[in-house]
PDB file of C-alpha atoms and ligand atoms in Angstrom:
ATOM      1  CA  MET A  78     -30.941  11.076  17.274  1.00  0.00           C
ATOM      2  CA  ALA A  79     -29.709  11.967  20.783  1.00  0.00           C
ATOM      3  CA  ASP A  80     -29.912  15.590  21.918  1.00  0.00           C
ATOM      4  CA  PRO A  81     -26.734  17.613  21.327  1.00  0.00           C
ATOM      5  CA  PHE A  82     -24.494  17.992  24.388  1.00  0.00           C
ATOM      6  CA  VAL A  83     -24.663  21.751  24.011  1.00  0.00           C
ATOM      7  CA  GLU A  84     -27.370  23.691  22.230  1.00  0.00           C
ATOM      8  CA  VAL A  85     -27.068  27.470  22.210  1.00  0.00           C
ATOM      9  CA  GLN A  86     -29.904  29.029  20.256  1.00  0.00           C
ATOM     10  CA  ASN A  87     -30.259  32.655  19.198  1.00  0.00           C
ATOM     11  CA  VAL A  88     -28.421  33.922  22.244  1.00  0.00           C
ATOM     12  CA  TRP A  89     -28.011  37.639  22.914  1.00  0.00           C
ATOM     13  CA  LYS A  90     -25.768  38.799  25.766  1.00  0.00           C
ATOM     14  CA  ARG A  91     -24.824  42.331  26.685  1.00  0.00           C
ATOM     15  CA  PHE A  92     -22.788  43.989  29.409  1.00  0.00           C
ATOM     16  CA  GLY A  93     -24.202  47.440  30.065  1.00  0.00           C
ATOM     17  CA  ARG A  94     -24.996  48.852  26.641  1.00  0.00           C
ATOM     18  CA  GLN A  95     -22.541  46.687  24.749  1.00  0.00           C
ATOM     19  CA  TRP A  96     -23.969  43.659  22.981  1.00  0.00           C
ATOM     20  CA  VAL A  97     -21.244  41.000  23.045  1.00  0.00           C
ATOM     21  CA  LEU A  98     -23.179  38.016  21.690  1.00  0.00           C
ATOM     22  CA  ARG A  99     -25.733  38.780  19.012  1.00  0.00           C
ATOM     23  CA  ASP A 100     -28.127  36.078  17.929  1.00  0.00           C
ATOM     24  CA  LEU A 101     -25.489  33.405  18.375  1.00  0.00           C
ATOM     25  CA  SER A 102     -26.330  29.743  17.784  1.00  0.00           C
ATOM     26  CA  LEU A 103     -24.039  26.753  18.262  1.00  0.00           C
ATOM     27  CA  ALA A 104     -24.686  23.046  18.762  1.00  0.00           C
ATOM     28  CA  VAL A 105     -22.018  20.637  19.972  1.00  0.00           C
ATOM     29  CA  GLU A 106     -22.428  16.875  19.698  1.00  0.00           C
ATOM     30  CA  ARG A 107     -20.815  14.125  21.727  1.00  0.00           C
ATOM     31  CA  GLY A 108     -17.273  13.454  20.461  1.00  0.00           C
ATOM     32  CA  GLU A 109     -16.732  16.963  19.160  1.00  0.00           C
ATOM     33  CA  VAL A 110     -13.879  19.301  20.057  1.00  0.00           C
ATOM     34  CA  VAL A 111     -14.958  22.776  18.978  1.00  0.00           C
ATOM     35  CA  ALA A 112     -12.422  25.615  18.829  1.00  0.00           C
ATOM     36  CA  LEU A 113     -13.817  29.125  19.268  1.00  0.00           C
ATOM     37  CA  LEU A 114     -11.704  31.516  17.216  1.00  0.00           C
ATOM     38  CA  GLY A 115     -11.827  35.272  16.854  1.00  0.00           C
ATOM     39  CA  PRO A 116     -10.121  38.528  17.823  1.00  0.00           C
ATOM     40  CA  ASN A 117      -9.724  39.897  21.357  1.00  0.00           C
ATOM     41  CA  GLY A 118     -13.004  40.978  22.883  1.00  0.00           C
ATOM     42  CA  VAL A 119     -15.238  39.169  20.412  1.00  0.00           C
ATOM     43  CA  GLY A 120     -16.981  37.194  23.159  1.00  0.00           C
ATOM     44  CA  LYS A 121     -15.265  33.796  23.335  1.00  0.00           C
ATOM     45  CA  THR A 122     -14.914  33.818  27.138  1.00  0.00           C
ATOM     46  CA  THR A 123     -18.446  35.163  27.452  1.00  0.00           C
ATOM     47  CA  LEU A 124     -19.775  32.284  25.353  1.00  0.00           C
ATOM     48  CA  LEU A 125     -17.885  29.743  27.494  1.00  0.00           C
ATOM     49  CA  ARG A 126     -19.399  31.324  30.610  1.00  0.00           C
ATOM     50  CA  VAL A 127     -22.882  31.248  29.088  1.00  0.00           C
ATOM     51  CA  ILE A 128     -22.450  27.547  28.241  1.00  0.00           C
ATOM     52  CA  ALA A 129     -21.155  26.865  31.767  1.00  0.00           C
ATOM     53  CA  THR A 130     -24.364  28.542  33.045  1.00  0.00           C
ATOM     54  CA  LEU A 131     -22.275  31.024  35.041  1.00  0.00           C
ATOM     55  CA  ILE A 132     -24.003  33.923  33.304  1.00  0.00           C
ATOM     56  CA  ARG A 133     -27.431  34.148  31.706  1.00  0.00           C
ATOM     57  CA  PRO A 134     -28.062  35.643  28.304  1.00  0.00           C
ATOM     58  CA  GLN A 135     -30.708  38.371  27.953  1.00  0.00           C
ATOM     59  CA  ARG A 136     -32.347  36.448  25.129  1.00  0.00           C
ATOM     60  CA  GLY A 137     -32.145  32.991  23.608  1.00  0.00           C
ATOM     61  CA  THR A 138     -31.908  29.503  25.048  1.00  0.00           C
ATOM     62  CA  VAL A 139     -29.121  27.261  26.313  1.00  0.00           C
ATOM     63  CA  ARG A 140     -29.644  23.529  26.651  1.00  0.00           C
ATOM     64  CA  LEU A 141     -27.080  21.101  28.033  1.00  0.00           C
ATOM     65  CA  PHE A 142     -27.392  17.321  27.810  1.00  0.00           C
ATOM     66  CA  GLY A 143     -30.875  17.903  26.392  1.00  0.00           C
ATOM     67  CA  LYS A 144     -32.088  19.929  29.404  1.00  0.00           C
ATOM     68  CA  PRO A 145     -32.689  23.672  29.704  1.00  0.00           C
ATOM     69  CA  ALA A 146     -29.766  25.354  31.500  1.00  0.00           C
ATOM     70  CA  ARG A 147     -32.126  26.587  34.206  1.00  0.00           C
ATOM     71  CA  ALA A 148     -33.262  23.063  35.014  1.00  0.00           C
ATOM     72  CA  LEU A 149     -29.804  21.555  35.516  1.00  0.00           C
ATOM     73  CA  GLU A 150     -29.185  19.920  38.847  1.00  0.00           C
ATOM     74  CA  ALA A 151     -26.913  16.893  39.145  1.00  0.00           C
ATOM     75  CA  GLU A 152     -25.795  17.567  35.561  1.00  0.00           C
ATOM     76  CA  ARG A 153     -23.741  20.540  36.721  1.00  0.00           C
ATOM     77  CA  GLY A 154     -21.174  18.100  38.092  1.00  0.00           C
ATOM     78  CA  ARG A 155     -20.650  16.861  34.524  1.00  0.00           C
ATOM     79  CA  ILE A 156     -19.411  20.283  33.373  1.00  0.00           C
ATOM     80  CA  ALA A 157     -15.933  21.737  33.988  1.00  0.00           C
ATOM     81  CA  LEU A 158     -14.778  25.225  33.029  1.00  0.00           C
ATOM     82  CA  VAL A 159     -11.070  25.981  33.146  1.00  0.00           C
ATOM     83  CA  ALA A 160     -10.660  29.754  33.135  1.00  0.00           C
ATOM     84  CA  ASN A 161      -7.594  31.627  31.944  1.00  0.00           C
ATOM     85  CA  PRO A 162      -5.760  31.842  34.283  1.00  0.00           C
ATOM     86  CA  PRO A 163      -7.310  28.908  36.127  1.00  0.00           C
ATOM     87  CA  ALA A 164      -8.710  29.745  39.565  1.00  0.00           C
ATOM     88  CA  PHE A 165      -7.209  28.134  42.671  1.00  0.00           C
ATOM     89  CA  TYR A 166      -6.828  28.851  46.371  1.00  0.00           C
ATOM     90  CA  ARG A 167      -3.386  30.461  46.416  1.00  0.00           C
ATOM     91  CA  HIS A 168      -2.485  29.627  50.004  1.00  0.00           C
ATOM     92  CA  LEU A 169      -3.207  25.915  49.565  1.00  0.00           C
ATOM     93  CA  SER A 170      -0.891  23.388  47.939  1.00  0.00           C
ATOM     94  CA  GLY A 171      -1.719  21.848  44.573  1.00  0.00           C
ATOM     95  CA  GLU A 172      -2.875  18.597  46.137  1.00  0.00           C
ATOM     96  CA  GLU A 173      -5.022  20.449  48.702  1.00  0.00           C
ATOM     97  CA  ASN A 174      -6.628  22.421  45.871  1.00  0.00           C
ATOM     98  CA  LEU A 175      -7.447  19.200  44.049  1.00  0.00           C
ATOM     99  CA  GLU A 176      -9.013  17.733  47.196  1.00  0.00           C
ATOM    100  CA  GLN A 177     -11.028  20.916  47.796  1.00  0.00           C
ATOM    101  CA  SER A 178     -12.423  21.227  44.315  1.00  0.00           C
ATOM    102  CA  LEU A 179     -13.366  17.567  44.030  1.00  0.00           C
ATOM    103  CA  ALA A 180     -15.021  17.736  47.472  1.00  0.00           C
ATOM    104  CA  LEU A 181     -16.953  20.813  46.322  1.00  0.00           C
ATOM    105  CA  ALA A 182     -18.071  18.908  43.250  1.00  0.00           C
ATOM    106  CA  GLY A 183     -19.422  16.207  45.587  1.00  0.00           C
ATOM    107  CA  ARG A 184     -16.720  13.704  44.587  1.00  0.00           C
ATOM    108  CA  PRO A 185     -14.250  13.543  47.489  1.00  0.00           C
ATOM    109  CA  ILE A 186     -10.871  11.976  46.695  1.00  0.00           C
ATOM    110  CA  ALA A 187      -8.088  10.511  48.809  1.00  0.00           C
ATOM    111  CA  ARG A 188      -4.738  12.310  49.107  1.00  0.00           C
ATOM    112  CA  ALA A 189      -3.105   9.466  47.150  1.00  0.00           C
ATOM    113  CA  GLU A 190      -5.371  10.134  44.163  1.00  0.00           C
ATOM    114  CA  ALA A 191      -4.541  13.842  44.243  1.00  0.00           C
ATOM    115  CA  LEU A 192      -0.819  13.068  44.342  1.00  0.00           C
ATOM    116  CA  GLU A 193      -1.132  10.565  41.513  1.00  0.00           C
ATOM    117  CA  ALA A 194      -2.811  13.199  39.321  1.00  0.00           C
ATOM    118  CA  MET A 195      -0.092  15.720  40.250  1.00  0.00           C
ATOM    119  CA  ALA A 196       2.593  13.211  39.285  1.00  0.00           C
ATOM    120  CA  ARG A 197       0.921  12.535  35.957  1.00  0.00           C
ATOM    121  CA  VAL A 198       1.130  16.223  35.041  1.00  0.00           C
ATOM    122  CA  GLY A 199       4.642  16.579  36.490  1.00  0.00           C
ATOM    123  CA  LEU A 200       3.962  18.753  39.537  1.00  0.00           C
ATOM    124  CA  PRO A 201       5.855  18.569  42.851  1.00  0.00           C
ATOM    125  CA  GLU A 202       3.837  18.093  46.021  1.00  0.00           C
ATOM    126  CA  GLY A 203       3.749  20.353  49.068  1.00  0.00           C
ATOM    127  CA  ARG A 204       4.063  23.741  47.380  1.00  0.00           C
ATOM    128  CA  ALA A 205       1.520  26.534  47.732  1.00  0.00           C
ATOM    129  CA  VAL A 206      -0.130  27.518  44.441  1.00  0.00           C
ATOM    130  CA  ALA A 207       0.957  31.122  45.134  1.00  0.00           C
ATOM    131  CA  ALA A 208       4.497  29.937  44.349  1.00  0.00           C
ATOM    132  CA  TYR A 209       3.478  28.191  41.091  1.00  0.00           C
ATOM    133  CA  SER A 210       4.441  29.547  37.673  1.00  0.00           C
ATOM    134  CA  SER A 211       1.577  30.188  35.228  1.00  0.00           C
ATOM    135  CA  GLY A 212       2.440  26.981  33.349  1.00  0.00           C
ATOM    136  CA  MET A 213       2.328  25.003  36.613  1.00  0.00           C
ATOM    137  CA  ARG A 214      -1.162  26.409  37.259  1.00  0.00           C
ATOM    138  CA  LYS A 215      -2.220  25.236  33.819  1.00  0.00           C
ATOM    139  CA  ARG A 216      -0.832  21.806  34.656  1.00  0.00           C
ATOM    140  CA  LEU A 217      -2.728  21.775  37.957  1.00  0.00           C
ATOM    141  CA  ALA A 218      -5.914  22.580  36.019  1.00  0.00           C
ATOM    142  CA  LEU A 219      -5.174  19.540  33.857  1.00  0.00           C
ATOM    143  CA  ALA A 220      -4.813  17.383  36.974  1.00  0.00           C
ATOM    144  CA  ARG A 221      -8.162  18.701  38.220  1.00  0.00           C
ATOM    145  CA  THR A 222      -9.776  17.824  34.896  1.00  0.00           C
ATOM    146  CA  LEU A 223      -8.323  14.310  35.023  1.00  0.00           C
ATOM    147  CA  LEU A 224      -9.830  13.759  38.462  1.00  0.00           C
ATOM    148  CA  ALA A 225     -13.190  15.429  37.758  1.00  0.00           C
ATOM    149  CA  ARG A 226     -13.732  13.446  34.524  1.00  0.00           C
ATOM    150  CA  PRO A 227     -16.203  15.973  33.102  1.00  0.00           C
ATOM    151  CA  GLN A 228     -18.388  15.086  30.143  1.00  0.00           C
ATOM    152  CA  LEU A 229     -18.413  18.663  28.957  1.00  0.00           C
ATOM    153  CA  LEU A 230     -15.057  20.435  29.222  1.00  0.00           C
ATOM    154  CA  LEU A 231     -14.859  24.188  28.580  1.00  0.00           C
ATOM    155  CA  LEU A 232     -11.338  25.577  28.219  1.00  0.00           C
ATOM    156  CA  ASP A 233     -10.300  29.213  27.918  1.00  0.00           C
ATOM    157  CA  GLU A 234      -6.968  29.543  26.092  1.00  0.00           C
ATOM    158  CA  PRO A 235      -5.733  26.276  27.631  1.00  0.00           C
ATOM    159  CA  GLU A 236      -2.473  26.042  25.653  1.00  0.00           C
ATOM    160  CA  THR A 237      -1.032  29.362  26.838  1.00  0.00           C
ATOM    161  CA  ALA A 238       1.931  29.138  29.251  1.00  0.00           C
ATOM    162  CA  LEU A 239       2.344  25.401  28.704  1.00  0.00           C
ATOM    163  CA  ASP A 240       5.660  23.980  27.517  1.00  0.00           C
ATOM    164  CA  ALA A 241       5.834  21.204  24.896  1.00  0.00           C
ATOM    165  CA  GLY A 242       5.325  18.435  27.471  1.00  0.00           C
ATOM    166  CA  GLY A 243       2.402  20.219  29.116  1.00  0.00           C
ATOM    167  CA  ARG A 244       0.832  20.791  25.731  1.00  0.00           C
ATOM    168  CA  GLU A 245       1.112  17.083  24.877  1.00  0.00           C
ATOM    169  CA  GLU A 246      -0.614  16.224  28.160  1.00  0.00           C
ATOM    170  CA  LEU A 247      -3.326  18.781  27.378  1.00  0.00           C
ATOM    171  CA  VAL A 248      -3.931  17.211  23.957  1.00  0.00           C
ATOM    172  CA  ARG A 249      -4.214  13.780  25.614  1.00  0.00           C
ATOM    173  CA  VAL A 250      -6.686  15.049  28.237  1.00  0.00           C
ATOM    174  CA  ILE A 251      -8.841  16.733  25.576  1.00  0.00           C
ATOM    175  CA  GLY A 252      -8.878  13.455  23.639  1.00  0.00           C
ATOM    176  CA  GLU A 253      -9.860  11.507  26.767  1.00  0.00           C
ATOM    177  CA  VAL A 254     -12.812  13.794  27.523  1.00  0.00           C
ATOM    178  CA  ALA A 255     -13.976  13.858  23.895  1.00  0.00           C
ATOM    179  CA  ARG A 256     -14.095  10.055  23.728  1.00  0.00           C
ATOM    180  CA  GLU A 257     -17.222  10.042  25.912  1.00  0.00           C
ATOM    181  CA  GLY A 258     -18.108  13.736  25.972  1.00  0.00           C
ATOM    182  CA  ALA A 259     -17.357  17.030  24.270  1.00  0.00           C
ATOM    183  CA  VAL A 260     -14.897  19.907  24.548  1.00  0.00           C
ATOM    184  CA  VAL A 261     -15.319  23.590  23.678  1.00  0.00           C
ATOM    185  CA  LEU A 262     -12.180  25.709  23.814  1.00  0.00           C
ATOM    186  CA  ALA A 263     -11.305  29.329  23.104  1.00  0.00           C
ATOM    187  CA  THR A 264      -7.926  29.928  21.528  1.00  0.00           C
ATOM    188  CA  HIS A 265      -5.884  32.351  19.433  1.00  0.00           C
ATOM    189  CA  ASP A 266      -3.522  29.587  18.353  1.00  0.00           C
ATOM    190  CA  HIS A 267      -4.763  28.345  14.993  1.00  0.00           C
ATOM    191  CA  GLY A 268      -2.120  25.619  14.919  1.00  0.00           C
ATOM    192  CA  PHE A 269      -3.355  24.266  18.243  1.00  0.00           C
ATOM    193  CA  ALA A 270      -6.966  24.451  17.023  1.00  0.00           C
ATOM    194  CA  ALA A 271      -6.031  22.521  13.878  1.00  0.00           C
ATOM    195  CA  GLU A 272      -4.275  19.907  16.023  1.00  0.00           C
ATOM    196  CA  VAL A 273      -7.030  19.205  18.546  1.00  0.00           C
ATOM    197  CA  ALA A 274     -10.341  20.462  17.216  1.00  0.00           C
ATOM    198  CA  THR A 275     -12.775  18.497  15.092  1.00  0.00           C
ATOM    199  CA  ARG A 276     -14.353  21.828  14.087  1.00  0.00           C
ATOM    200  CA  SER A 277     -13.684  25.542  14.386  1.00  0.00           C
ATOM    201  CA  PHE A 278     -16.310  28.162  15.129  1.00  0.00           C
ATOM    202  CA  ALA A 279     -15.306  31.615  13.938  1.00  0.00           C
ATOM    203  CA  MET A 280     -16.677  34.461  16.019  1.00  0.00           C
ATOM    204  CA  GLY A 281     -16.801  38.061  14.931  1.00  0.00           C
ATOM    205  CA  ALA A 282     -18.710  37.726  11.700  1.00  0.00           C
ATOM    206  CA  GLN A 283     -22.098  37.804  13.407  1.00  0.00           C
ATOM    207  CA  ALA A 284     -24.781  40.275  12.511  1.00  0.00           C
TER     208      ALA A 284
HETATM  209  N1  LIG B 471     -18.309  41.069  33.339  1.00  0.00           N
HETATM  210  C1  LIG B 471     -18.192  41.943  32.339  1.00  0.00           C
HETATM  211  N2  LIG B 471     -18.605  43.217  32.484  1.00  0.00           N
HETATM  212  C2  LIG B 471     -18.510  44.106  31.481  1.00  0.00           C
HETATM  213  N3  LIG B 471     -18.012  43.813  30.265  1.00  0.00           N
HETATM  214  C3  LIG B 471     -17.582  42.570  30.057  1.00  0.00           C
HETATM  215  C4  LIG B 471     -17.636  41.568  31.082  1.00  0.00           C
HETATM  216  N4  LIG B 471     -17.138  40.408  30.570  1.00  0.00           N
HETATM  217  C5  LIG B 471     -16.770  40.677  29.300  1.00  0.00           C
HETATM  218  N5  LIG B 471     -17.040  41.975  28.987  1.00  0.00           N
HETATM  219  C6  LIG B 471     -16.808  42.606  27.686  1.00  0.00           C
HETATM  220  O1  LIG B 471     -17.343  41.768  26.694  1.00  0.00           O
HETATM  221  C7  LIG B 471     -16.498  41.745  25.545  1.00  0.00           C
HETATM  222  C8  LIG B 471     -16.125  40.319  25.224  1.00  0.00           C
HETATM  223  O2  LIG B 471     -15.233  39.838  26.216  1.00  0.00           O
HETATM  224  P1  LIG B 471     -14.692  38.336  26.213  1.00  0.00           P
HETATM  225  O3  LIG B 471     -13.751  38.217  27.361  1.00  0.00           O
HETATM  226  O4  LIG B 471     -15.834  37.408  26.141  1.00  0.00           O
HETATM  227  O5  LIG B 471     -13.896  38.288  24.818  1.00  0.00           O
HETATM  228  P2  LIG B 471     -12.848  37.232  24.281  1.00  0.00           P
HETATM  229  O6  LIG B 471     -13.220  36.929  22.872  1.00  0.00           O
HETATM  230  O7  LIG B 471     -12.736  36.076  25.204  1.00  0.00           O
HETATM  231  O8  LIG B 471     -11.507  38.080  24.316  1.00  0.00           O
HETATM  232  P3  LIG B 471      -9.964  37.674  24.456  1.00  0.00           P
HETATM  233  O9  LIG B 471      -9.558  37.019  23.158  1.00  0.00           O
HETATM  234  O10 LIG B 471      -9.281  38.988  24.653  1.00  0.00           O
HETATM  235  O11 LIG B 471      -9.817  36.769  25.650  1.00  0.00           O
HETATM  236  C9  LIG B 471     -15.331  42.667  25.855  1.00  0.00           C
HETATM  237  O12 LIG B 471     -15.608  43.926  25.290  1.00  0.00           O
HETATM  238  C10 LIG B 471     -15.329  42.734  27.354  1.00  0.00           C
HETATM  239  O13 LIG B 471     -14.823  43.966  27.797  1.00  0.00           O
END
């Protein structure tokens, strides 16, 4: 059998003296959409950041696409993390942000492609992100995901601030990524988790 997309084994992570993740293990296979559930402060965002290899656990191992997290090179371009709120350059327009982040990921795009992605998620062109509403920022993050075509998509409370249409687009994008890859998302919305996830992972009941 192929290696899992994500393999977190016996991970311990603390900030200062506070252990946030204690002996946590989770494997995610291709095609899965896993919803991380649990109360505020239980460590959902921390786990997403550990999987994204943005932070290292004190103990335990993280493997992505069958490789140790420390040995990832080109594979990093296959991973996308959408934070809550998503991070953008505020003084740049939506389309300029899309161009910048795809260029940074080593996949430059033409302006027309950026505008096409903006149109798909219903965003106007030519406006600085500083003037976007929080829902518009969520939509811009969706456009970025569409263009980046990640194989592993990590989403932190992606449904918040989105209206019904934005939420439908989000569900479609999650489905598109999961067809070839996998999605891990943190949410407090159990209805949303039931709608999109193939499996839930309850946090908070660890030792
Ligand atoms: N960089 C950091 N430095 C210090 N403490 C941190 C840091 N990041 C997270 N924490 C702490 O770790 C704990 C878990 O935080 P985390 O954001 O992972 O929880 P969460 O489950 O995503 O919460 P929420 O549902 O409120 O978004 C919290 O107590 C938080 O204060």
